[in-house]
Every structure is written in C-alpha cells, then in structure tokens.
GROMACS .gro file of C-alpha atoms in nm:
model
  379
    1MET     CA    1  -4.304  -5.299  -9.645
    2SER     CA    2  -4.407  -5.640  -9.518
    3THR     CA    3  -4.682  -5.706  -9.268
    4ASN     CA    4  -4.429  -5.823  -9.010
    5SER     CA    5  -4.250  -5.488  -9.027
    6LYS     CA    6  -4.574  -5.299  -8.963
    7GLU     CA    7  -4.651  -5.520  -8.666
    8GLN     CA    8  -4.302  -5.463  -8.525
    9LYS     CA    9  -4.342  -5.087  -8.558
   10ALA     CA   10  -4.673  -5.101  -8.380
   11VAL     CA   11  -4.528  -5.308  -8.101
   12THR     CA   12  -4.232  -5.077  -8.049
   13PHE     CA   13  -4.445  -4.764  -8.085
   14ILE     CA   14  -4.691  -4.847  -7.808
   15PRO     CA   15  -4.427  -4.872  -7.524
   16ALA     CA   16  -4.270  -4.550  -7.646
   17MET     CA   17  -4.603  -4.375  -7.602
   18ARG     CA   18  -4.646  -4.517  -7.249
   19LYS     CA   19  -4.314  -4.385  -7.103
   20PRO     CA   20  -4.435  -4.027  -7.050
   21LYS     CA   21  -4.746  -4.158  -6.869
   22CYS     CA   22  -4.519  -4.348  -6.625
   23LEU     CA   23  -4.321  -4.034  -6.558
   24PHE     CA   24  -4.638  -3.837  -6.490
   25LEU     CA   25  -4.738  -4.099  -6.233
   26LEU     CA   26  -4.390  -4.103  -6.071
   27LEU     CA   27  -4.355  -3.728  -6.017
   28PRO     CA   28  -4.647  -3.695  -5.773
   29CYS     CA   29  -4.510  -3.990  -5.574
   30LEU     CA   30  -4.169  -3.823  -5.543
   31ALA     CA   31  -4.326  -3.496  -5.437
   32ILE     CA   32  -4.537  -3.662  -5.168
   33GLY     CA   33  -4.237  -3.861  -5.040
   34SER     CA   34  -4.018  -3.551  -5.023
   35PHE     CA   35  -4.285  -3.364  -4.829
   36ILE     CA   36  -4.316  -3.645  -4.575
   37LEU     CA   37  -3.939  -3.659  -4.524
   38TYR     CA   38  -3.915  -3.284  -4.490
   39THR     CA   39  -4.190  -3.260  -4.230
   40ARG     CA   40  -4.048  -3.552  -4.031
   41TYR     CA   41  -3.680  -3.459  -4.035
   42SER     CA   42  -3.698  -3.082  -4.069
   43GLY     CA   43  -3.419  -2.909  -3.879
   44GLN     CA   44  -3.182  -3.206  -3.896
   45ASN     CA   45  -2.857  -3.206  -4.087
   46TRP     CA   46  -2.902  -3.400  -4.409
   47THR     CA   47  -2.561  -3.559  -4.355
   48GLU     CA   48  -2.691  -3.688  -4.023
   49LEU     CA   49  -2.999  -3.822  -4.197
   50ASN     CA   50  -2.782  -4.001  -4.450
   51ILE     CA   51  -2.571  -4.161  -4.177
   52GLY     CA   52  -2.880  -4.241  -3.974
   53ILE     CA   53  -2.946  -4.525  -4.215
   54ARG     CA   54  -2.640  -4.702  -4.067
   55GLY     CA   55  -2.675  -4.593  -3.707
   56SER     CA   56  -2.803  -4.329  -3.473
   57ALA     CA   57  -2.769  -3.977  -3.617
   58LYS     CA   58  -2.723  -3.847  -3.265
   59GLU     CA   59  -2.419  -4.070  -3.211
   60CYS     CA   60  -2.261  -4.032  -3.554
   61GLY     CA   61  -2.305  -3.656  -3.594
   62SER     CA   62  -2.168  -3.544  -3.929
   63ILE     CA   63  -1.905  -3.818  -3.973
   64SER     CA   64  -1.826  -3.891  -4.334
   65ARG     CA   65  -1.828  -4.236  -4.486
   66GLN     CA   66  -1.451  -4.225  -4.522
   67GLU     CA   67  -1.416  -4.157  -4.148
   68ILE     CA   68  -1.649  -4.444  -4.068
   69ARG     CA   69  -1.438  -4.679  -4.281
   70ALA     CA   70  -1.118  -4.550  -4.120
   71ASN     CA   71  -1.256  -4.607  -3.771
   72ARG     CA   72  -1.342  -4.966  -3.841
   73THR     CA   73  -1.092  -5.184  -3.657
   74GLU     CA   74  -1.064  -5.553  -3.713
   75ALA     CA   75  -0.880  -5.775  -3.468
   76PRO     CA   76  -0.546  -5.887  -3.617
   77PRO     CA   77  -0.513  -6.258  -3.682
   78PRO     CA   78  -0.346  -6.448  -3.399
   79PRO     CA   79   0.029  -6.505  -3.452
   80LEU     CA   80   0.132  -6.839  -3.585
   81PRO     CA   81   0.290  -7.065  -3.324
   82ASP     CA   82   0.671  -7.061  -3.333
   83VAL     CA   83   0.730  -7.430  -3.383
   84ASN     CA   84   1.086  -7.555  -3.358
   85PRO     CA   85   1.178  -7.688  -3.705
   86ILE     CA   86   1.402  -7.960  -3.558
   87PRO     CA   87   1.206  -8.271  -3.458
   88SER     CA   88   1.265  -8.456  -3.134
   89ASP     CA   89   1.542  -8.710  -3.090
   90GLU     CA   90   1.278  -8.984  -3.100
   91VAL     CA   91   1.167  -8.873  -3.446
   92LEU     CA   92   1.526  -8.836  -3.567
   93ASP     CA   93   1.601  -9.188  -3.445
   94GLN     CA   94   1.332  -9.320  -3.678
   95MET     CA   95   1.496  -9.154  -3.979
   96SER     CA   96   1.770  -9.317  -4.182
   97HIS     CA   97   2.133  -9.208  -4.159
   98LYS     CA   98   2.105  -9.045  -4.502
   99GLU     CA   99   1.785  -8.858  -4.409
  100VAL     CA  100   1.939  -8.722  -4.089
  101GLN     CA  101   2.249  -8.611  -4.277
  102ASP     CA  102   2.041  -8.432  -4.541
  103PHE     CA  103   1.828  -8.265  -4.275
  104TYR     CA  104   2.130  -8.142  -4.075
  105HIS     CA  105   2.303  -7.980  -4.372
  106ARG     CA  106   1.982  -7.824  -4.505
  107TYR     CA  107   1.899  -7.681  -4.164
  108ILE     CA  108   2.241  -7.546  -4.079
  109ASN     CA  109   2.270  -7.367  -4.414
  110SER     CA  110   1.921  -7.210  -4.407
  111PRO     CA  111   1.905  -6.852  -4.268
  112GLN     CA  112   1.623  -6.792  -4.020
  113ALA     CA  113   1.673  -6.418  -3.965
  114THR     CA  114   1.782  -6.126  -4.179
  115CYS     CA  115   2.081  -5.909  -4.092
  116SER     CA  116   2.098  -5.604  -4.317
  117SER     CA  117   2.459  -5.522  -4.225
  118VAL     CA  118   2.724  -5.789  -4.164
  119ILE     CA  119   3.078  -5.684  -4.072
  120ARG     CA  120   3.378  -5.915  -4.077
  121MET     CA  121   3.573  -5.884  -3.755
  122GLY     CA  122   3.930  -6.012  -3.763
  123LYS     CA  123   4.096  -6.205  -4.041
  124VAL     CA  124   3.918  -6.297  -4.361
  125THR     CA  125   4.051  -6.650  -4.315
  126ASP     CA  126   4.027  -6.872  -4.008
  127GLY     CA  127   4.017  -6.665  -3.690
  128GLY     CA  128   3.777  -6.397  -3.809
  129TRP     CA  129   3.407  -6.392  -3.728
  130GLU     CA  130   3.104  -6.191  -3.833
  131LEU     CA  131   2.919  -5.918  -3.644
  132CYS     CA  132   2.557  -5.833  -3.719
  133ASP     CA  133   2.550  -5.453  -3.726
  134ASP     CA  134   2.182  -5.437  -3.816
  135PRO     CA  135   2.001  -5.168  -3.610
  136LEU     CA  136   1.771  -5.439  -3.474
  137TYR     CA  137   2.051  -5.647  -3.326
  138LYS     CA  138   2.374  -5.448  -3.301
  139PRO     CA  139   2.537  -5.389  -2.963
  140ILE     CA  140   2.574  -5.042  -2.814
  141LYS     CA  141   2.905  -4.895  -2.925
  142GLY     CA  142   3.105  -4.783  -2.625
  143ASP     CA  143   2.897  -4.993  -2.386
  144CYS     CA  144   2.909  -5.357  -2.493
  145LEU     CA  145   3.065  -5.674  -2.356
  146VAL     CA  146   3.208  -5.969  -2.551
  147TYR     CA  147   3.323  -6.312  -2.431
  148SER     CA  148   3.556  -6.467  -2.688
  149TYR     CA  149   3.635  -6.835  -2.628
  150GLY     CA  150   3.921  -6.988  -2.827
  151ILE     CA  151   4.208  -6.761  -2.937
  152ASN     CA  152   4.511  -6.970  -3.041
  153PHE     CA  153   4.735  -6.659  -3.050
  154ASP     CA  154   4.505  -6.484  -3.299
  155PHE     CA  155   4.354  -6.173  -3.141
  156SER     CA  156   4.239  -6.018  -3.470
  157TYR     CA  157   3.866  -6.066  -3.396
  158ASP     CA  158   3.905  -5.942  -3.040
  159GLN     CA  159   4.102  -5.634  -3.144
  160ASP     CA  160   3.839  -5.540  -3.400
  161MET     CA  161   3.566  -5.576  -3.139
  162VAL     CA  162   3.762  -5.345  -2.907
  163SER     CA  163   3.788  -5.096  -3.193
  164TYR     CA  164   3.411  -5.126  -3.241
  165GLY     CA  165   3.369  -5.007  -2.883
  166CYS     CA  166   3.334  -5.321  -2.671
  167ASP     CA  167   3.510  -5.461  -2.368
  168VAL     CA  168   3.643  -5.802  -2.471
  169HIS     CA  169   3.738  -6.093  -2.247
  170ALA     CA  170   3.937  -6.356  -2.436
  171PHE     CA  171   3.969  -6.707  -2.292
  172ASP     CA  172   4.215  -6.980  -2.391
  173PRO     CA  173   4.394  -7.229  -2.162
  174SER     CA  174   4.605  -7.383  -2.439
  175MET     CA  175   4.841  -7.093  -2.513
  176LYS     CA  176   5.060  -7.123  -2.201
  177THR     CA  177   5.024  -6.748  -2.167
  178ALA     CA  178   4.966  -6.577  -1.834
  179PRO     CA  179   4.652  -6.367  -1.777
  180ASN     CA  180   4.706  -6.006  -1.879
  181VAL     CA  181   4.557  -5.695  -2.035
  182TYR     CA  182   4.637  -5.745  -2.400
  183GLN     CA  183   4.526  -5.413  -2.542
  184GLY     CA  184   4.320  -5.140  -2.377
  185ASN     CA  185   3.989  -5.307  -2.303
  186LEU     CA  186   4.103  -5.652  -2.416
  187TYR     CA  187   4.155  -5.884  -2.120
  188PHE     CA  188   4.314  -6.225  -2.167
  189HIS     CA  189   4.237  -6.514  -1.932
  190ALA     CA  190   4.428  -6.843  -1.932
  191THR     CA  191   4.115  -7.047  -1.863
  192GLY     CA  192   3.877  -7.233  -2.089
  193VAL     CA  193   3.508  -7.318  -2.104
  194ALA     CA  194   3.336  -7.648  -2.031
  195ALA     CA  195   3.020  -7.798  -1.885
  196LYS     CA  196   3.173  -7.819  -1.537
  197ASN     CA  197   3.447  -7.650  -1.340
  198GLY     CA  198   3.774  -7.838  -1.312
  199THR     CA  199   4.108  -7.921  -1.472
  200VAL     CA  200   4.192  -8.149  -1.761
  201ASN     CA  201   4.526  -8.271  -1.887
  202ASN     CA  202   4.578  -8.201  -2.255
  203PRO     CA  203   4.852  -8.428  -2.393
  204THR     CA  204   4.991  -8.146  -2.609
  205THR     CA  205   4.967  -7.831  -2.400
  206GLY     CA  206   4.942  -7.963  -2.045
  207TRP     CA  207   4.686  -7.889  -1.776
  208TRP     CA  208   4.389  -7.664  -1.845
  209GLN     CA  209   4.170  -7.483  -1.596
  210LEU     CA  210   3.810  -7.488  -1.722
  211TYR     CA  211   3.498  -7.308  -1.601
  212THR     CA  212   3.137  -7.286  -1.708
  213ILE     CA  213   3.011  -6.963  -1.863
  214ALA     CA  214   2.808  -6.904  -1.548
  215GLU     CA  215   3.124  -6.930  -1.336
  216HIS     CA  216   3.316  -6.697  -1.568
  217ARG     CA  217   3.039  -6.439  -1.541
  218LYS     CA  218   3.044  -6.472  -1.164
  219GLN     CA  219   3.424  -6.433  -1.142
  220HIS     CA  220   3.423  -6.121  -1.360
  221HIS     CA  221   3.119  -5.962  -1.195
  222HIS     CA  222   2.918  -5.997  -1.515
  223LEU     CA  223   2.612  -6.179  -1.386
  224PRO     CA  224   2.291  -6.075  -1.566
  225ASN     CA  225   2.199  -5.838  -1.281
  226GLN     CA  226   2.548  -5.680  -1.294
  227ARG     CA  227   2.623  -5.633  -1.663
  228GLN     CA  228   2.471  -5.747  -1.990
  229LEU     CA  229   2.678  -5.989  -2.197
  230ASP     CA  230   2.613  -5.879  -2.556
  231ILE     CA  231   2.813  -6.126  -2.766
  232VAL     CA  232   2.955  -6.473  -2.713
  233LYS     CA  233   3.193  -6.623  -2.969
  234MET     CA  234   3.301  -6.983  -2.917
  235ASP     CA  235   3.560  -7.181  -3.112
  236VAL     CA  236   3.694  -7.437  -2.867
  237GLU     CA  237   3.752  -7.749  -3.076
  238GLY     CA  238   3.471  -7.973  -2.959
  239TYR     CA  239   3.386  -7.819  -2.621
  240GLU     CA  240   3.111  -7.609  -2.780
  241HIS     CA  241   2.837  -7.868  -2.750
  242GLU     CA  242   2.846  -7.942  -2.379
  243SER     CA  243   2.937  -7.584  -2.281
  244LEU     CA  244   2.652  -7.425  -2.475
  245MET     CA  245   2.395  -7.685  -2.374
  246LEU     CA  246   2.459  -7.606  -2.008
  247ALA     CA  247   2.474  -7.228  -2.058
  248LEU     CA  248   2.145  -7.229  -2.247
  249ASP     CA  249   1.974  -7.439  -1.983
  250ASP     CA  250   2.104  -7.248  -1.679
  251GLY     CA  251   2.018  -6.904  -1.822
  252SER     CA  252   2.375  -6.780  -1.870
  253LEU     CA  253   2.294  -6.673  -2.228
  254ASP     CA  254   1.949  -6.524  -2.171
  255ASP     CA  255   2.075  -6.165  -2.207
  256VAL     CA  256   2.310  -6.236  -2.499
  257ARG     CA  257   2.225  -6.051  -2.822
  258GLN     CA  258   2.448  -6.247  -3.060
  259LEU     CA  259   2.588  -6.599  -3.035
  260ALA     CA  260   2.850  -6.735  -3.275
  261PHE     CA  261   2.989  -7.084  -3.243
  262GLU     CA  262   3.150  -7.367  -3.433
  263THR     CA  263   3.020  -7.719  -3.485
  264HIS     CA  264   3.236  -8.025  -3.550
  265VAL     CA  265   3.029  -8.318  -3.669
  266THR     CA  266   3.341  -8.517  -3.755
  267TRP     CA  267   3.719  -8.493  -3.731
  268SER     CA  268   3.787  -8.732  -4.015
  269ALA     CA  269   3.727  -8.735  -4.389
  270THR     CA  270   3.434  -8.977  -4.365
  271ASP     CA  271   3.063  -8.946  -4.291
  272PRO     CA  272   2.979  -8.851  -3.932
  273SER     CA  273   2.773  -9.108  -3.748
  274LYS     CA  274   2.398  -9.070  -3.725
  275GLU     CA  275   2.435  -9.028  -3.347
  276GLU     CA  276   2.677  -8.737  -3.394
  277TYR     CA  277   2.434  -8.560  -3.627
  278ILE     CA  278   2.151  -8.606  -3.377
  279LYS     CA  279   2.376  -8.478  -3.098
  280TYR     CA  280   2.442  -8.149  -3.276
  281LEU     CA  281   2.082  -8.118  -3.393
  282GLY     CA  282   1.995  -8.134  -3.023
  283LEU     CA  283   2.220  -7.833  -2.962
  284LEU     CA  284   2.070  -7.643  -3.255
  285ARG     CA  285   1.721  -7.723  -3.125
  286ASN     CA  286   1.814  -7.578  -2.786
  287VAL     CA  287   1.965  -7.270  -2.950
  288TYR     CA  288   1.640  -7.214  -3.141
  289ASP     CA  289   1.425  -7.265  -2.831
  290HIS     CA  290   1.612  -6.984  -2.654
  291GLY     CA  291   1.540  -6.728  -2.926
  292PHE     CA  292   1.858  -6.746  -3.134
  293ARG     CA  293   1.811  -6.752  -3.510
  294ILE     CA  294   2.074  -6.827  -3.773
  295TYR     CA  295   2.148  -6.534  -4.001
  296LEU     CA  296   2.472  -6.664  -4.152
  297THR     CA  297   2.659  -6.994  -4.173
  298HIS     CA  298   2.983  -7.066  -4.349
  299ARG     CA  299   3.244  -7.337  -4.346
  300ASN     CA  300   3.560  -7.313  -4.145
  301TYR     CA  301   3.814  -7.246  -4.418
  302VAL     CA  302   4.085  -7.455  -4.255
  303TRP     CA  303   3.877  -7.772  -4.278
  304SER     CA  304   3.797  -7.918  -4.619
  305ALA     CA  305   3.477  -8.092  -4.720
  306PHE     CA  306   3.438  -8.468  -4.704
  307GLU     CA  307   3.303  -8.696  -4.973
  308SER     CA  308   2.996  -8.877  -4.848
  309VAL     CA  309   2.962  -9.252  -4.875
  310ILE     CA  310   2.595  -9.272  -4.777
  311ASN     CA  311   2.517  -8.981  -5.012
  312LYS     CA  312   2.729  -9.092  -5.304
  313GLY     CA  313   2.852  -8.818  -5.532
  314ARG     CA  314   2.797  -8.543  -5.275
  315LYS     CA  315   3.036  -8.342  -5.059
  316PHE     CA  316   2.955  -8.189  -4.724
  317THR     CA  317   3.133  -7.951  -4.491
  318LYS     CA  318   3.224  -8.109  -4.160
  319CYS     CA  319   3.291  -7.786  -3.970
  320HIS     CA  320   3.055  -7.487  -3.968
  321GLU     CA  321   3.075  -7.142  -3.815
  322ILE     CA  322   2.722  -7.045  -3.716
  323HIS     CA  323   2.618  -6.686  -3.646
  324THR     CA  324   2.290  -6.614  -3.469
  325VAL     CA  325   2.093  -6.319  -3.334
  326ASN     CA  326   1.853  -6.324  -3.041
  327ILE     CA  327   1.507  -6.223  -3.166
  328LYS     CA  328   1.390  -6.185  -2.805
  329LEU     CA  329   1.626  -5.889  -2.757
  330LYS     CA  330   1.556  -5.676  -3.063
  331ASN     CA  331   1.642  -5.308  -3.048
  332THR     CA  332   1.390  -5.037  -3.130
  333PRO     CA  333   1.535  -4.862  -3.439
  334SER     CA  334   1.331  -4.543  -3.389
  335GLN     CA  335   1.474  -4.493  -3.039
  336PRO     CA  336   1.833  -4.462  -2.918
  337GLN     CA  337   1.976  -4.775  -2.761
  338THR     CA  338   1.983  -4.750  -2.385
  339ARG     CA  339   2.038  -4.974  -2.086
  340PRO     CA  340   1.914  -4.952  -1.729
  341GLU     CA  341   2.152  -4.733  -1.532
  342SER     CA  342   2.258  -5.028  -1.316
  343LEU     CA  343   2.378  -5.216  -1.627
  344SER     CA  344   2.532  -4.922  -1.814
  345PHE     CA  345   2.908  -4.874  -1.841
  346ALA     CA  346   2.905  -4.587  -2.088
  347SER     CA  347   3.050  -4.307  -1.875
  348GLU     CA  348   3.422  -4.263  -1.820
  349ALA     CA  349   3.381  -4.306  -1.444
  350GLN     CA  350   3.199  -4.636  -1.494
  351LYS     CA  351   3.459  -4.755  -1.746
  352GLN     CA  352   3.742  -4.673  -1.507
  353LYS     CA  353   3.569  -4.853  -1.222
  354GLU     CA  354   3.514  -5.160  -1.443
  355HIS     CA  355   3.878  -5.158  -1.553
  356GLN     CA  356   4.005  -5.146  -1.195
  357LEU     CA  357   3.773  -5.433  -1.103
  358GLN     CA  358   3.899  -5.647  -1.392
  359MET     CA  359   4.261  -5.575  -1.300
  360LYS     CA  360   4.194  -5.722  -0.956
  361VAL     CA  361   4.049  -6.031  -1.124
  362ILE     CA  362   4.361  -6.058  -1.342
  363GLU     CA  363   4.581  -6.041  -1.031
  364SER     CA  364   4.393  -6.327  -0.865
  365GLU     CA  365   4.408  -6.527  -1.189
  366LEU     CA  366   4.786  -6.483  -1.201
  367VAL     CA  367   4.813  -6.648  -0.861
  368GLU     CA  368   4.587  -6.932  -0.974
  369TYR     CA  369   4.782  -6.969  -1.299
  370LYS     CA  370   5.114  -7.002  -1.115
  371ASN     CA  371   4.968  -7.245  -0.864
  372LEU     CA  372   4.828  -7.460  -1.144
  373GLY     CA  373   5.171  -7.478  -1.305
  374LEU     CA  374   5.336  -7.573  -0.977
  375ARG     CA  375   5.066  -7.822  -0.889
  376TYR     CA  376   5.102  -8.023  -1.208
  377SER     CA  377   5.466  -7.958  -1.299
  378PRO     CA  378   5.697  -8.264  -1.310
  379ARG     CA  379   5.883  -8.325  -0.984
   0.00000   0.00000   0.00000
C-alpha cells in the first residue's frame, strides 16, 4: 500500500471518530431547549404553538395549514377594458380602400360570442334566420316578443317563432296586404321601418307608411316599461342602416336579447366604395357599443359574391346576414328565467288581454291602411 493511501485513510478516519463526539454535545443542547419550551408553553396546544410562528396562537386556535391556505384570498385582477375593435371614422379614412375592405370582411366574419345551440327558424334558403337557443341568451318560451321586419310573403321564420312560443309582429309595407292576424299569435302590419315617421313612394309597389322602431313599440304598447322586446329581425333592403342607428341611439333596442339584420355594402357586382364600407362599419361599431356581439354571420344565399378589382383574385360576399346576442342581458343558467310581473305575459289571462289589445291596434291600422290607399290612389 502506498504512502498516499495510508494518509488518505488517516484523513478519513479522524472525522469518522469525531462524529459521535458531536452527537454527545448536541444531545444536552436539545434537552435544555426542550425543557425551556416546556416550561414556557406548558398547558398550550402544540398545534397552537406551531401556528404561533405565523401569527397569534390566540387568534388562530387550532387551524390547520391547509385551512390557512384555503382562507387566503387574493383580489382578482381588474377586468380588461372592453375596447371596441372598430376604429373611428377618422382612422378608417386614413386607411386605403383595400385595407378598409379587408378589415370589414375580416370583422364581419369573426364571431365575438359563443352560442352553444343554434336553431334555424324558417326556410333553409333565403327567408330563414337563426335563433340562439343557448341557455345564456334564449328567450322565455311562452313569454317572448319578436319584431320581424321584412316579410315578402314568406312567413316561415315568423311561424317557427310562434311555434317556439313567442308573439310575433311582422312588418312589411310592400306586400299590398291589409293588416291582419296571420296565425294565432302572428300579427301582420302593413307598415315598414325607417329612421323617421312618414310615407315614401316606391316606384314598384306604391306608397309605404314607415315608422321608427320607437314609434312601433309605442303603437303596440311595447315600450320598455310595458313589455320586453326579446328579438328583432330586420331584412328591409337597405333601410337597416338608418333604422338601426336611430334605434340604438334612442334606446329602443336596450332590452333586446337578440338582434339579427342584413347588410348591403353594394347592389352591383363590383367593389363597394370605401365610403360605403365605412358607413356600415359605423353601424357595426354602434351595435358593439350597445352590447351586441356577433355569434354567426353568413351570406344571403340569393346574392352571389363579387370579384374584387382592388383585391385582385379574391371574391367577397356583398350581402351578409348577421346574428348577435346581447351580452348585457345574459340569463342565469342555474335559475329559471323570470320577468318582473309588470312585464310578464305568461299567464292565459295576460295573453288574452294582450291579444285583445293587439286586435284593437289592427283595427286602427286597417283604417289607416285604407286611408293611405285613398290618399295616394290615382284620381
């Protein structure tokens, strides 16, 4: 064995001999420390003593560490500001025609809310619309109200909404059809919607009587303090923009749960102007500001896409049907849907009273309808 090996053994042997001496010195220290603790804290619960390191034993009692962790509450982070994704008209003006076009089509086809259950009401083709039957947003079956603007002799959507359990008021001045009760709780009115009350002369179908949504709600005793308007569907060939802008601004849609409407950025097979895109982006901005979020958008199947000149090689849809839900009026899924008694029309007595009231409105509309025909008929 070499000298180095002997030296290594000696070096490793000496510490091994010293370990027991260290233990002998440590044991008296532990004994003395335990005695001091015992005499000082005798009679106290050792769990309390353990917790006393973190706080007062008197306050904490015998709370376990798990309970302490569970009772810790941290303030939740502040919610992120809900910033409207559509920039101002001033910003849009600074963008190129191509950039505005790209932005419009990206925005209008991007869902902003989730609807777990979508039901097609009416025809699969043009004339049918979607209903969000998600528990968060669905109307109360048997106690809901729908305003349906734009019929064109197709009541398939309206009939399905009646079958769902809603009272439906259908409006269309172009059909040359007198006001009447079409089916059960489906009331037809020969008036249209616009941004102001008045008459217009349509070269194809003659004179139309138009009212704002606020005026329609007043005529039918459906003001927000009288009855909630759950759903508004609007397909009125270009009158959507001005009608909805006014209704959003004057509060006529504040209690509406679902809003579905059509946009027409062009009537031709060419690119819409930059100004027309900005005009409809202004409407969509207003819709967003009032709590409505897009959950579904699809093209109107009657209208084909157009080939873009400014975006060569690309096709865009010029007519969209946009479906939104109002995130300000979410239901509580764990609780049954209810309304204040003053706004509820669920009982048979209330339904009968509402029906009689609407029949009186129909009678007055018949007089107005006949007078309008006489007033503007050729002499």
